[in-house]
Short mmCIF file of C-alpha atoms and ligand atoms in Angstrom, two decimals:
data_model
loop_
_atom_site.label_atom_id
_atom_site.label_comp_id
_atom_site.label_asym_id
_atom_site.label_seq_id
_atom_site.Cartn_x
_atom_site.Cartn_y
_atom_site.Cartn_z
CA MET Z 19 11.57 -5.62 -0.24
CA ARG Z 20 12.30 -8.69 1.42
CA VAL Z 21 15.77 -8.38 3.02
CA THR Z 22 18.34 -10.39 4.46
CA LEU Z 23 19.68 -8.84 7.45
CA SER Z 24 22.93 -7.88 5.84
CA HIS Z 25 20.92 -5.63 3.31
CA VAL Z 26 19.07 -3.70 6.17
CA ALA Z 27 22.07 -1.41 7.28
CA ALA Z 28 22.71 -0.27 4.21
CA LEU Z 29 19.35 0.38 2.96
CA VAL Z 30 17.31 2.43 5.66
CA ALA Z 31 17.50 5.86 6.23
CA THR Z 32 16.92 6.64 9.72
CA PRO Z 33 13.84 8.70 9.81
CA LEU Z 34 14.39 12.06 11.89
CA LEU Z 35 11.68 13.20 14.00
CA THR Z 36 12.40 16.81 15.06
CA SER Z 37 10.70 16.15 18.88
CA ALA Z 38 8.13 19.16 19.81
CA ALA Z 39 9.09 21.51 21.82
CA PRO Z 40 8.05 21.40 25.50
CA PRO Z 41 4.28 21.69 26.04
CA LEU Z 42 2.53 25.10 26.64
CA GLU Z 43 -0.75 24.19 28.71
CA VAL Z 44 -2.92 24.50 25.86
CA ARG Z 45 -5.83 22.35 27.32
CA GLN Z 46 -8.05 25.42 27.48
CA SER Z 47 -7.62 27.33 24.21
CA GLN Z 48 -9.09 25.87 21.36
CA GLN Z 49 -7.10 25.05 18.31
CA LYS Z 50 -9.38 26.11 15.27
CA VAL Z 51 -9.06 24.12 12.05
CA THR Z 52 -10.42 25.25 9.02
CA ILE Z 53 -11.65 23.42 5.97
CA ASP Z 54 -11.94 24.71 2.29
CA LEU Z 55 -13.58 22.23 0.22
CA THR Z 56 -12.97 24.33 -2.87
CA LYS Z 57 -9.50 23.79 -2.69
CA LYS Z 58 -8.82 20.52 -4.41
CA TYR Z 59 -6.12 18.38 -4.52
CA GLN Z 60 -5.44 14.76 -5.50
CA THR Z 61 -7.71 11.78 -5.74
CA ILE Z 62 -6.78 9.27 -3.05
CA ASP Z 63 -7.03 5.58 -4.51
CA GLY Z 64 -6.47 4.09 -0.74
CA PHE Z 65 -4.40 2.65 1.60
CA GLY Z 66 -3.26 -0.71 1.57
CA ILE Z 67 -0.97 -4.02 2.67
CA SER Z 68 0.37 -6.94 1.26
CA GLY Z 69 0.57 -10.74 2.11
CA ALA Z 70 3.32 -11.70 -0.22
CA PHE Z 71 6.16 -13.88 -0.08
CA GLN Z 72 3.46 -16.55 1.61
CA ARG Z 73 2.90 -14.39 4.39
CA ALA Z 74 -0.83 -14.62 3.64
CA ASN Z 75 -0.46 -18.01 4.67
CA LEU Z 76 -0.19 -17.26 8.23
CA ILE Z 77 -3.73 -16.02 8.01
CA VAL Z 78 -4.75 -18.72 5.91
CA ASN Z 79 -3.49 -20.98 8.85
CA LEU Z 80 -5.12 -19.41 11.74
CA GLN Z 81 -8.04 -20.72 13.13
CA GLN Z 82 -11.26 -19.10 14.27
CA PRO Z 83 -12.11 -16.89 15.95
CA LYS Z 84 -8.46 -15.52 15.73
CA GLN Z 85 -8.67 -15.92 11.62
CA ARG Z 86 -11.67 -13.55 11.71
CA GLU Z 87 -10.43 -11.18 14.21
CA VAL Z 88 -6.87 -10.68 12.24
CA LEU Z 89 -9.15 -9.88 9.01
CA ASP Z 90 -11.22 -7.32 10.98
CA LEU Z 91 -8.15 -5.46 12.02
CA LEU Z 92 -6.91 -5.04 8.55
CA PHE Z 93 -10.09 -4.61 6.17
CA ASN Z 94 -12.97 -3.96 8.77
CA THR Z 95 -13.85 -0.19 8.16
CA THR Z 96 -15.55 0.13 11.75
CA THR Z 97 -13.47 -1.66 13.96
CA GLY Z 98 -10.03 -2.23 12.16
CA ALA Z 99 -7.65 -0.13 9.63
CA GLY Z 100 -10.24 -0.52 6.94
CA PHE Z 101 -7.33 -0.98 4.37
CA SER Z 102 -8.99 -0.76 0.54
CA ILE Z 103 -5.89 -1.95 -1.41
CA VAL Z 104 -4.29 -5.60 -1.38
CA ARG Z 105 -1.06 -5.87 -3.15
CA ASN Z 106 0.05 -9.31 -4.34
CA GLY Z 107 3.14 -10.70 -5.78
CA ILE Z 108 2.67 -12.27 -8.89
CA GLY Z 109 5.49 -15.17 -8.49
CA SER Z 110 8.22 -15.90 -10.91
CA THR Z 111 9.78 -19.00 -8.87
CA PRO Z 112 9.25 -22.65 -10.44
CA ASN Z 113 8.64 -23.78 -6.79
CA SER Z 114 7.43 -22.53 -3.46
CA ASN Z 115 10.90 -23.39 -1.71
CA LYS Z 116 11.72 -21.09 1.39
CA ASP Z 117 9.08 -17.99 1.27
CA TYR Z 118 9.31 -18.06 -2.69
CA MET Z 119 5.83 -17.36 -4.71
CA ASN Z 120 5.28 -20.07 -7.55
CA THR Z 121 4.73 -18.87 -10.80
CA ILE Z 122 1.73 -20.19 -12.77
CA LEU Z 123 4.26 -20.87 -15.73
CA PRO Z 124 6.87 -23.30 -13.81
CA LYS Z 125 8.01 -24.93 -17.47
CA CYS Z 126 8.70 -22.50 -19.87
CA PRO Z 127 8.29 -23.72 -23.58
CA SER Z 128 11.22 -22.76 -25.80
CA THR Z 129 10.36 -20.28 -27.67
CA PRO Z 130 8.18 -16.85 -26.58
CA ALA Z 131 5.58 -17.29 -29.76
CA GLU Z 132 4.16 -20.70 -27.46
CA VAL Z 133 3.27 -18.36 -24.23
CA THR Z 134 0.08 -17.12 -25.47
CA ILE Z 135 -3.00 -15.71 -23.03
CA ASP Z 136 -4.59 -19.33 -22.96
CA TYR Z 137 -1.32 -21.35 -23.26
CA SER Z 138 -2.11 -24.64 -21.84
CA GLY Z 139 0.92 -25.08 -19.77
CA TYR Z 140 0.10 -22.65 -17.05
CA VAL Z 141 -0.34 -24.26 -13.55
CA TRP Z 142 -3.12 -22.57 -11.91
CA ASP Z 143 -2.93 -24.05 -8.00
CA GLY Z 144 -5.97 -21.81 -6.62
CA LYS Z 145 -4.05 -20.48 -3.86
CA ASP Z 146 -1.34 -18.00 -4.88
CA SER Z 147 0.85 -18.51 -1.79
CA GLY Z 148 -2.32 -17.53 -0.09
CA GLN Z 149 -2.90 -14.31 -1.72
CA LEU Z 150 -6.20 -15.79 -3.33
CA PHE Z 151 -7.68 -16.45 -0.01
CA LEU Z 152 -6.56 -13.09 1.62
CA SER Z 153 -7.95 -11.25 -1.52
CA GLN Z 154 -11.23 -13.02 -1.37
CA ARG Z 155 -11.84 -12.30 2.34
CA ALA Z 156 -10.76 -8.48 1.51
CA GLN Z 157 -13.37 -8.63 -1.07
CA GLU Z 158 -15.70 -9.41 1.58
CA TYR Z 159 -15.21 -6.18 3.22
CA GLY Z 160 -15.71 -4.24 0.40
CA VAL Z 161 -11.91 -4.01 -1.01
CA LYS Z 162 -12.28 -3.28 -4.60
CA THR Z 163 -8.79 -2.35 -5.58
CA PHE Z 164 -6.23 -5.73 -6.17
CA TYR Z 165 -2.61 -4.48 -7.38
CA ALA Z 166 -1.04 -7.28 -8.92
CA ASN Z 167 2.72 -6.84 -8.93
CA ALA Z 168 5.65 -9.59 -10.47
CA TRP Z 169 9.02 -9.13 -9.02
CA SER Z 170 10.11 -10.94 -11.72
CA ALA Z 171 9.32 -12.52 -15.33
CA PRO Z 172 9.96 -16.31 -15.08
CA GLY Z 173 13.38 -17.10 -15.49
CA CYS Z 174 13.58 -18.38 -19.29
CA MET Z 175 12.36 -14.78 -20.24
CA LYS Z 176 15.00 -13.10 -19.03
CA THR Z 177 18.76 -12.41 -19.91
CA ASN Z 178 20.26 -14.39 -16.67
CA ASN Z 179 17.57 -17.49 -17.42
CA GLN Z 180 16.66 -17.59 -13.64
CA ASP Z 181 13.95 -15.48 -11.88
CA THR Z 182 16.28 -14.60 -9.11
CA ASN Z 183 19.53 -12.48 -9.15
CA GLY Z 184 18.43 -9.68 -11.27
CA GLY Z 185 18.82 -10.02 -15.11
CA GLN Z 186 16.57 -8.31 -17.72
CA LEU Z 187 13.68 -8.60 -19.87
CA CYS Z 188 14.40 -10.28 -23.26
CA GLY Z 189 13.58 -8.10 -25.71
CA VAL Z 190 13.82 -4.64 -24.11
CA SER Z 191 16.38 -2.27 -25.38
CA GLY Z 192 19.61 -3.46 -24.66
CA ALA Z 193 18.71 -6.84 -23.61
CA THR Z 194 18.69 -9.55 -26.42
CA CYS Z 195 18.71 -13.15 -26.14
CA ARG Z 196 19.12 -16.11 -28.41
CA SER Z 197 15.84 -17.36 -27.67
CA GLY Z 198 14.18 -14.05 -28.84
CA ASP Z 199 12.20 -11.14 -27.73
CA TRP Z 200 9.98 -12.17 -24.64
CA LYS Z 201 8.10 -9.03 -24.18
CA GLN Z 202 4.76 -9.99 -25.79
CA ALA Z 203 5.35 -13.58 -23.98
CA TYR Z 204 5.24 -11.77 -20.56
CA ALA Z 205 2.54 -9.51 -21.37
CA ASN Z 206 0.38 -12.63 -22.30
CA TYR Z 207 1.43 -14.34 -19.11
CA LEU Z 208 0.74 -11.38 -16.64
CA VAL Z 209 -2.83 -11.34 -18.76
CA ALA Z 210 -3.22 -15.03 -17.70
CA TYR Z 211 -2.85 -14.41 -14.23
CA ILE Z 212 -5.16 -11.71 -14.30
CA ASN Z 213 -7.70 -14.27 -15.98
CA PHE Z 214 -7.00 -16.91 -13.34
CA TYR Z 215 -7.91 -14.29 -10.56
CA ALA Z 216 -11.03 -13.26 -12.36
CA SER Z 217 -12.23 -17.00 -12.81
CA ALA Z 218 -11.72 -17.17 -8.67
CA GLY Z 219 -13.76 -13.75 -8.43
CA VAL Z 220 -11.31 -11.36 -7.90
CA ARG Z 221 -10.95 -8.35 -10.39
CA VAL Z 222 -7.59 -7.31 -10.44
CA THR Z 223 -7.40 -3.60 -11.32
CA HIS Z 224 -3.65 -2.81 -11.05
CA LEU Z 225 -0.82 -4.23 -12.70
CA GLY Z 226 3.21 -4.17 -11.81
CA PHE Z 227 5.69 -5.97 -13.69
CA LEU Z 228 8.71 -4.72 -12.02
CA ASN Z 229 9.74 -4.44 -8.49
CA GLU Z 230 12.63 -2.55 -7.05
CA PRO Z 231 14.30 -3.05 -10.31
CA ASP Z 232 17.57 -0.85 -9.52
CA MET Z 233 18.66 -3.50 -7.15
CA SER Z 234 19.39 -7.22 -7.76
CA THR Z 235 18.67 -9.75 -5.06
CA SER Z 236 19.27 -13.22 -4.00
CA TYR Z 237 15.12 -13.70 -4.33
CA ALA Z 238 13.20 -12.86 -7.47
CA SER Z 239 14.23 -9.62 -9.10
CA MET Z 240 14.64 -8.24 -12.27
CA GLN Z 241 16.47 -5.22 -13.49
CA SER Z 242 15.09 -2.22 -15.65
CA SER Z 243 15.43 1.27 -16.43
CA GLY Z 244 12.46 3.50 -16.94
CA THR Z 245 13.42 3.39 -20.55
CA GLN Z 246 13.23 -0.24 -20.76
CA ALA Z 247 10.20 -0.33 -18.75
CA ALA Z 248 8.78 1.95 -21.12
CA ASP Z 249 9.59 -0.69 -23.69
CA PHE Z 250 7.53 -3.26 -22.23
CA ILE Z 251 4.59 -0.89 -21.26
CA LYS Z 252 3.78 -0.33 -25.07
CA VAL Z 253 3.49 -3.87 -25.44
CA LEU Z 254 1.43 -4.53 -22.23
CA ARG Z 255 -1.16 -1.61 -22.71
CA PRO Z 256 -2.41 -3.14 -25.95
CA THR Z 257 -2.20 -6.58 -24.71
CA LEU Z 258 -4.53 -6.07 -21.77
CA ASP Z 259 -6.68 -3.59 -24.01
CA ARG Z 260 -7.16 -6.52 -26.57
CA ALA Z 261 -8.07 -9.03 -23.58
CA ASN Z 262 -10.65 -6.27 -22.68
CA LEU Z 263 -8.84 -5.37 -19.27
CA THR Z 264 -9.09 -1.66 -20.57
CA SER Z 265 -9.73 -0.77 -16.85
CA VAL Z 266 -6.58 -2.70 -15.70
CA GLY Z 267 -4.17 0.16 -14.74
CA ILE Z 268 -0.30 -0.41 -15.26
CA ASN Z 269 1.90 0.74 -12.08
CA CYS Z 270 5.93 1.41 -12.90
CA CYS Z 271 8.49 0.84 -11.69
CA GLU Z 272 8.32 0.29 -7.76
CA ALA Z 273 11.94 1.70 -7.23
CA THR Z 274 13.86 1.01 -4.08
CA GLY Z 275 13.53 5.04 -3.31
CA TRP Z 276 11.95 8.16 -4.40
CA SER Z 277 15.01 9.93 -6.10
CA ILE Z 278 15.22 6.74 -8.52
CA ALA Z 279 11.50 6.63 -8.95
CA SER Z 280 11.71 10.18 -9.84
CA GLN Z 281 14.08 9.03 -12.48
CA HIS Z 282 12.02 6.42 -13.94
CA ALA Z 283 9.19 8.96 -13.94
CA GLN Z 284 11.36 11.02 -16.69
CA GLN Z 285 12.08 8.26 -18.52
CA ILE Z 286 8.71 6.96 -19.02
CA ALA Z 287 7.64 10.43 -20.19
CA SER Z 288 10.63 10.84 -22.64
CA ALA Z 289 10.08 7.54 -23.98
CA GLY Z 290 6.10 8.78 -24.75
CA ALA Z 291 4.41 6.11 -22.50
CA GLU Z 292 3.47 8.05 -19.44
CA SER Z 293 -0.01 8.12 -20.55
CA LEU Z 294 0.24 4.28 -20.74
CA VAL Z 295 0.90 4.41 -17.27
CA TYR Z 296 -1.89 4.71 -14.02
CA ALA Z 297 0.66 5.46 -11.27
CA ILE Z 298 4.32 5.85 -11.07
CA SER Z 299 5.02 3.76 -7.79
CA SER Z 300 8.00 3.93 -5.13
CA HIS Z 301 9.25 2.45 -2.34
CA GLU Z 302 10.87 4.59 0.43
CA TYR Z 303 13.81 2.36 1.44
CA THR Z 304 16.99 4.17 -0.56
CA SER Z 305 15.58 7.40 -0.13
CA ARG Z 306 12.61 9.04 1.70
CA ILE Z 307 9.57 10.73 -0.29
CA SER Z 308 9.76 14.16 -0.07
CA GLY Z 309 8.51 17.24 -2.53
CA THR Z 310 5.86 16.27 -5.47
CA MET Z 311 7.28 13.97 -8.30
CA ARG Z 312 6.95 15.75 -11.84
CA THR Z 313 4.50 13.42 -13.66
CA ASN Z 314 0.86 13.52 -14.96
CA ALA Z 315 0.56 10.18 -13.76
CA ARG Z 316 -0.74 9.54 -10.12
CA VAL Z 317 1.75 8.36 -7.68
CA TRP Z 318 1.78 5.53 -5.11
CA GLN Z 319 4.15 4.64 -2.45
CA THR Z 320 3.89 0.80 -2.66
CA GLU Z 321 5.89 -0.47 -0.13
CA TYR Z 322 7.88 0.71 3.00
CA SER Z 323 8.65 -0.65 6.48
CA ASP Z 324 10.67 -0.36 9.12
CA LEU Z 325 13.20 -3.26 8.35
CA ASN Z 326 15.74 -2.51 11.28
CA GLY Z 327 13.58 -2.07 14.47
CA GLY Z 328 13.20 -4.80 16.94
CA TRP Z 329 9.56 -5.75 17.10
CA SER Z 330 7.65 -2.67 18.66
CA THR Z 331 3.79 -2.43 19.48
CA ALA Z 332 4.43 1.19 20.79
CA TRP Z 333 2.44 4.15 19.68
CA TYR Z 334 5.09 6.66 20.75
CA SER Z 335 8.53 5.53 22.54
CA ASN Z 336 11.12 7.82 21.49
CA GLY Z 337 10.03 8.86 17.81
CA GLY Z 338 11.58 5.35 16.77
CA SER Z 339 11.05 3.92 13.36
CA GLY Z 340 8.58 1.51 14.22
CA ASP Z 341 6.32 3.82 16.40
CA GLY Z 342 3.10 4.38 15.54
CA PHE Z 343 3.05 8.06 15.82
CA THR Z 344 6.18 8.11 13.47
CA TRP Z 345 4.10 6.24 10.52
CA ALA Z 346 0.83 8.45 11.34
CA ASN Z 347 3.56 10.93 10.39
CA THR Z 348 4.95 9.29 7.58
CA VAL Z 349 1.73 8.50 5.81
CA PHE Z 350 0.48 11.70 6.65
CA ASN Z 351 3.81 13.49 4.63
CA GLY Z 352 3.22 11.34 1.72
CA VAL Z 353 -0.20 12.13 1.04
CA VAL Z 354 -0.35 15.77 2.18
CA ASN Z 355 2.93 16.93 1.31
CA SER Z 356 3.99 14.66 -1.71
CA ASN Z 357 0.61 14.47 -3.31
CA LEU Z 358 0.36 10.55 -3.26
CA SER Z 359 -2.84 9.04 -4.17
CA ALA Z 360 -2.24 5.56 -2.20
CA TYR Z 361 0.07 4.33 0.42
CA ILE Z 362 0.74 0.58 0.74
CA PHE Z 363 2.72 -0.71 3.93
CA TRP Z 364 4.89 -3.66 3.42
CA GLU Z 365 3.37 -6.92 4.94
CA ALA Z 366 0.42 -7.10 6.75
CA VAL Z 367 1.32 -10.00 8.77
CA GLN Z 368 4.70 -11.62 9.58
CA ASP Z 369 6.19 -14.60 11.86
CA ARG Z 370 8.51 -14.12 15.03
CA ALA Z 371 11.41 -15.97 13.26
CA THR Z 372 11.50 -14.14 10.00
CA ASN Z 373 14.14 -11.21 9.87
CA ASN Z 374 14.99 -11.60 13.54
CA ASN Z 375 11.03 -10.37 14.41
CA ASN Z 376 11.48 -6.54 13.08
CA ASN Z 377 8.92 -4.33 12.24
CA GLU Z 378 8.22 -5.11 8.91
CA LYS Z 379 4.68 -6.08 9.46
CA LEU Z 380 1.84 -4.41 10.87
CA ILE Z 381 0.47 -7.65 12.75
CA LEU Z 382 2.65 -10.49 14.68
CA VAL Z 383 1.40 -13.85 13.86
CA ASP Z 384 3.17 -16.28 15.92
CA GLY Z 385 1.22 -19.74 15.20
CA GLN Z 386 -2.21 -19.31 16.70
CA THR Z 387 -1.45 -16.30 18.51
CA TYR Z 388 -1.28 -12.70 17.15
CA THR Z 389 -0.01 -9.40 18.74
CA VAL Z 390 -1.06 -5.86 17.10
CA SER Z 391 1.49 -3.02 16.42
CA LYS Z 392 0.10 0.51 16.94
CA ARG Z 393 1.50 1.20 13.27
CA LEU Z 394 -1.93 -0.55 12.46
CA TRP Z 395 -3.78 1.69 14.14
CA ALA Z 396 -1.88 5.15 12.51
CA PHE Z 397 -3.19 3.53 9.37
CA ALA Z 398 -6.69 3.20 10.69
CA GLN Z 399 -6.79 6.64 11.57
CA PHE Z 400 -6.97 7.08 7.71
CA ARG Z 401 -9.76 4.63 7.36
CA VAL Z 402 -12.37 7.52 7.12
CA VAL Z 403 -10.57 8.45 3.80
CA ARG Z 404 -12.38 6.16 1.31
CA PRO Z 405 -11.11 5.29 -2.17
CA GLY Z 406 -11.98 8.14 -4.69
CA ALA Z 407 -11.76 10.76 -2.19
CA THR Z 408 -10.58 14.26 -3.24
CA ARG Z 409 -8.20 15.73 -0.78
CA VAL Z 410 -9.23 19.19 -0.07
CA GLY Z 411 -7.62 22.65 1.91
CA ALA Z 412 -7.25 22.22 5.62
CA SER Z 413 -5.38 24.51 7.77
CA GLY Z 414 -4.97 26.27 11.19
CA GLY Z 415 -3.78 25.47 14.92
CA SER Z 416 -0.52 25.27 16.16
CA ASN Z 417 1.43 21.97 16.68
CA LEU Z 418 -1.07 20.44 14.50
CA LYS Z 419 -1.17 18.48 11.19
CA SER Z 420 -4.38 18.52 9.23
CA ALA Z 421 -5.72 16.98 6.08
CA ALA Z 422 -8.97 16.94 4.57
CA PHE Z 423 -10.85 14.85 2.10
CA ALA Z 424 -14.01 14.98 0.48
CA ASN Z 425 -15.39 11.18 0.03
CA THR Z 426 -17.67 10.40 -3.22
CA ASP Z 427 -20.39 9.84 -0.57
CA GLY Z 428 -20.33 13.06 0.05
CA SER Z 429 -19.07 12.83 3.76
CA VAL Z 430 -15.79 14.82 4.44
CA ALA Z 431 -12.82 13.30 6.50
CA VAL Z 432 -10.24 15.21 8.45
CA VAL Z 433 -7.69 13.52 9.64
CA ILE Z 434 -5.21 15.53 12.39
CA ILE Z 435 -2.02 14.80 13.94
CA ASN Z 436 -1.16 16.54 17.42
CA SER Z 437 2.60 16.82 17.57
CA ALA Z 438 2.37 18.59 20.99
CA THR Z 439 3.02 16.62 24.10
CA GLY Z 440 -0.12 17.71 25.75
CA ALA Z 441 -3.52 17.39 24.85
CA GLN Z 442 -5.22 19.74 22.44
CA ASN Z 443 -8.93 20.97 22.29
CA ILE Z 444 -9.63 21.12 18.71
CA ALA Z 445 -12.45 22.80 16.82
CA VAL Z 446 -13.40 22.14 13.10
CA ALA Z 447 -15.01 24.46 11.19
CA LEU Z 448 -17.05 22.85 8.73
CA PRO Z 449 -20.67 24.26 8.82
CA GLY Z 450 -23.66 22.03 6.84
CA TYR Z 451 -22.61 18.81 8.29
CA PRO Z 452 -24.66 18.23 11.63
CA SER Z 453 -23.48 14.55 12.16
CA VAL Z 454 -19.96 14.37 13.26
CA GLN Z 455 -18.45 11.34 14.59
CA ALA Z 456 -14.69 11.29 15.75
CA TRP Z 457 -11.96 8.50 16.74
CA TYR Z 458 -8.62 9.15 18.37
CA THR Z 459 -5.38 6.77 18.93
CA ASP Z 460 -2.43 7.32 21.62
CA ASN Z 461 -0.37 5.10 23.69
CA THR Z 462 -3.60 3.90 25.22
CA HIS Z 463 -6.23 4.04 22.74
CA ASP Z 464 -6.76 2.49 19.42
CA MET Z 465 -9.16 4.35 17.30
CA SER Z 466 -11.46 5.09 20.45
CA ALA Z 467 -14.59 7.10 19.90
CA ALA Z 468 -14.39 10.86 21.06
CA THR Z 469 -16.91 12.93 22.40
CA VAL Z 470 -17.68 15.41 19.97
CA THR Z 471 -19.77 18.74 20.40
CA VAL Z 472 -21.09 20.48 17.31
CA GLY Z 473 -22.03 24.15 17.96
CA SER Z 474 -24.84 26.39 16.66
CA ASP Z 475 -22.26 27.80 13.99
CA GLY Z 476 -21.45 24.09 12.88
CA THR Z 477 -18.48 23.86 14.34
CA ALA Z 478 -17.54 20.34 15.75
CA ALA Z 479 -15.17 20.16 18.73
CA ALA Z 480 -12.93 17.31 20.51
CA SER Z 481 -9.88 16.74 22.45
CA VAL Z 482 -6.77 14.94 20.98
CA PRO Z 483 -4.54 13.46 23.33
CA GLY Z 484 -0.52 15.05 23.56
CA ARG Z 485 1.21 13.26 20.50
CA GLY Z 486 -1.93 11.56 19.36
CA MET Z 487 -4.19 11.52 16.35
CA ILE Z 488 -7.81 12.06 16.00
CA SER Z 489 -10.04 11.66 12.63
CA PHE Z 490 -13.35 13.05 12.41
CA LEU Z 491 -16.06 12.14 9.70
CA PHE Z 492 -18.72 14.72 8.83
CA LYS Z 493 -22.23 13.92 7.30
CA LYS Z 494 -24.52 15.93 5.85
CA SER Z 495 -27.54 14.46 7.56
CA ALA Z 496 -28.59 14.93 11.17
CA ASN Z 497 -29.76 10.93 10.82
CA GLY Z 498 -25.98 9.94 9.73
CA THR Z 499 -26.55 9.21 6.45
CA ALA Z 500 -23.50 10.27 4.25
CA VAL Z 501 -25.87 13.03 2.21
C1 NAG R 608 -16.88 -5.25 10.91
O1 NAG R 608 -16.97 -5.24 12.29
C2 NAG R 608 -18.50 -5.22 12.86
C3 NAG R 608 -18.72 -5.09 14.25
O2 NAG R 608 -17.88 -6.17 14.94
C4 NAG R 608 -19.18 -6.32 12.08
O3 NAG R 608 -20.69 -6.13 12.60
C5 NAG R 608 -19.11 -6.35 10.80
O4 NAG R 608 -19.80 -7.19 10.34
C6 NAG R 608 -17.91 -6.38 10.37
N1 NAG R 608 -18.16 -6.09 8.89
C7 NAG R 608 -17.46 -7.15 8.23
C8 NAG R 608 -17.72 -6.74 6.70
O5 NAG R 608 -17.30 -8.25 8.43
C1 NAG R 609 -14.06 -8.31 -25.26
O1 NAG R 609 -15.34 -8.13 -25.30
C2 NAG R 609 -16.24 -7.77 -26.65
C3 NAG R 609 -17.07 -7.59 -26.32
O2 NAG R 609 -18.04 -7.76 -25.28
C4 NAG R 609 -16.18 -9.44 -27.15
O3 NAG R 609 -16.65 -9.72 -28.27
C5 NAG R 609 -14.76 -9.82 -27.16
O4 NAG R 609 -14.97 -11.40 -27.63
C6 NAG R 609 -13.94 -10.00 -25.78
N1 NAG R 609 -12.67 -10.45 -26.04
C7 NAG R 609 -12.13 -11.13 -24.84
C8 NAG R 609 -10.54 -11.64 -25.36
O5 NAG R 609 -12.42 -11.54 -23.92
C1 NAG R 610 -1.28 15.73 -7.88
O1 NAG R 610 -1.36 14.25 -8.69
C2 NAG R 610 -2.35 14.66 -9.64
C3 NAG R 610 -2.45 13.38 -10.11
O2 NAG R 610 -3.12 12.50 -9.29
C4 NAG R 610 -1.43 15.67 -10.91
O3 NAG R 610 -2.69 15.76 -11.86
C5 NAG R 610 -1.13 16.84 -10.26
O4 NAG R 610 -0.71 17.53 -11.16
C6 NAG R 610 -0.10 16.54 -9.21
N1 NAG R 610 -0.01 17.74 -8.36
C7 NAG R 610 1.16 18.23 -8.24
C8 NAG R 610 1.50 19.53 -7.15
O5 NAG R 610 2.25 17.39 -8.04
C1 NAG R 611 -31.80 10.90 6.52
O1 NAG R 611 -31.96 12.07 6.22
C2 NAG R 611 -31.84 12.22 4.31
C3 NAG R 611 -31.87 13.75 4.36
O2 NAG R 611 -32.05 14.55 5.30
C4 NAG R 611 -32.92 11.40 4.09
O3 NAG R 611 -32.94 11.79 2.49
C5 NAG R 611 -32.88 10.14 4.55
O4 NAG R 611 -34.05 9.24 3.65
C6 NAG R 611 -32.89 9.72 5.99
N1 NAG R 611 -32.66 8.93 6.00
C7 NAG R 611 -33.22 7.88 7.07
C8 NAG R 611 -32.90 6.60 7.20
O5 NAG R 611 -34.08 8.23 8.07
#
């Protein structure tokens, strides 16, 4: 969502954090967390951010060493958040006015048949609103998941002839245009965009063609139901396949909230297109994530942020919507209670002026200076969970929320939130993994290394501060290699 402030109040549900009961003195007693590797849940695709709407340019324009520092904060798996997904906006605007993202098709031919995959009228500027640079740098840190997501088709392909203010894709059910059916043209155009990225060395792995299609906005937007989306998916999938992009997954439909995303999932399934979709994608603005979605596809939360809180770098202030601790719980809830395979925050970076310096960014970039919020460190606590990991069983302890993940390299990640106001000693029972490291975050620490003792029975113990978070990484060999 790229809101104007007038939208904010209407769209944002205020998160309610029930505050923990007054602390018992638990320092002495050990809270035992048990891991069950045989209990297998969903596969994790990763955690991510976006630099859409020219925000990536804030990083492009940073001088060294600040640019490297900000990139490390976002992508470094040993010193930063270790994000593993970059969500890029596919521009639909003929220019780069305001913060708009320019399209590769600034001038549309009059008939859809002319828009082939190798149409000569595409204009690739080698920048993509700063997102190509961000993607190339992310790739240097090992990021492999690049989600290209269009907010709208170019205006000429739509019922309202503009990429802004809603409108629908010509040719989906209920949307006829005198200029014809533009479904195939839009699919070709999206493949052309992926090919430009490939030529710049970045492999787009996931593709979305809608953003918040249940809403019409003054910036790029295109409306669609799940049924209409299915009409297009049936054209897009074979187009990708013919272009040898069989491994590119289609995500749909970026609803403003969970309840509408659930409707999309049902409509796509009814239309017989569920098997063509990689992930049902939802935002959390108009309804928060709760329960599990009825779909056989994976489920991604692809955009959420605190739009109305004033800029805050706090870990825990009062349970506010911008607190790092609140975000730790938000991501945890999505992954553990709602079966999400990916959680993507909204903007990685933003300046001070935009939207009255709110919390929709993780890092405030103000000219040549930057400030990091604790929301970034909440995500960093999940960096021990690498793409491809399987969530496994974890339970035990009072005032603790624990989750465990079997990484593909054989290591096991255990992520724990301490909801108590006082510190707790945690013992994680997982025999057979003699090398154990742990990191914790609270008001005064950012993924600080914790002291871990491993008992003769293989139980790893460490202390987590009150209202803090700790992440363990268990490896099988004593020398610290994963297997
Ligand atoms: C991550 O940070 C460490 C410590 O500063 C550094 O040695 C490493 O090169 C960084 N990783 C990448 C991919 O830049
Ligand atoms: C797809 O791959 C096949 C086999 O490698 C090749 O023959 C064909 O030309 C490719 N098609 C496209 C559109 O790249
Ligand atoms: C969780 O998601 C996976 C796909 O990632 C799906 O196969 C499974 O059925 C889902 N489980 C629940 C409880 O929704
Ligand atoms: C670490 O230990 C594993 C198994 O215990 C072994 O296969 C590997 O070669 C060792 N690596 C190093 C660098 O010593």
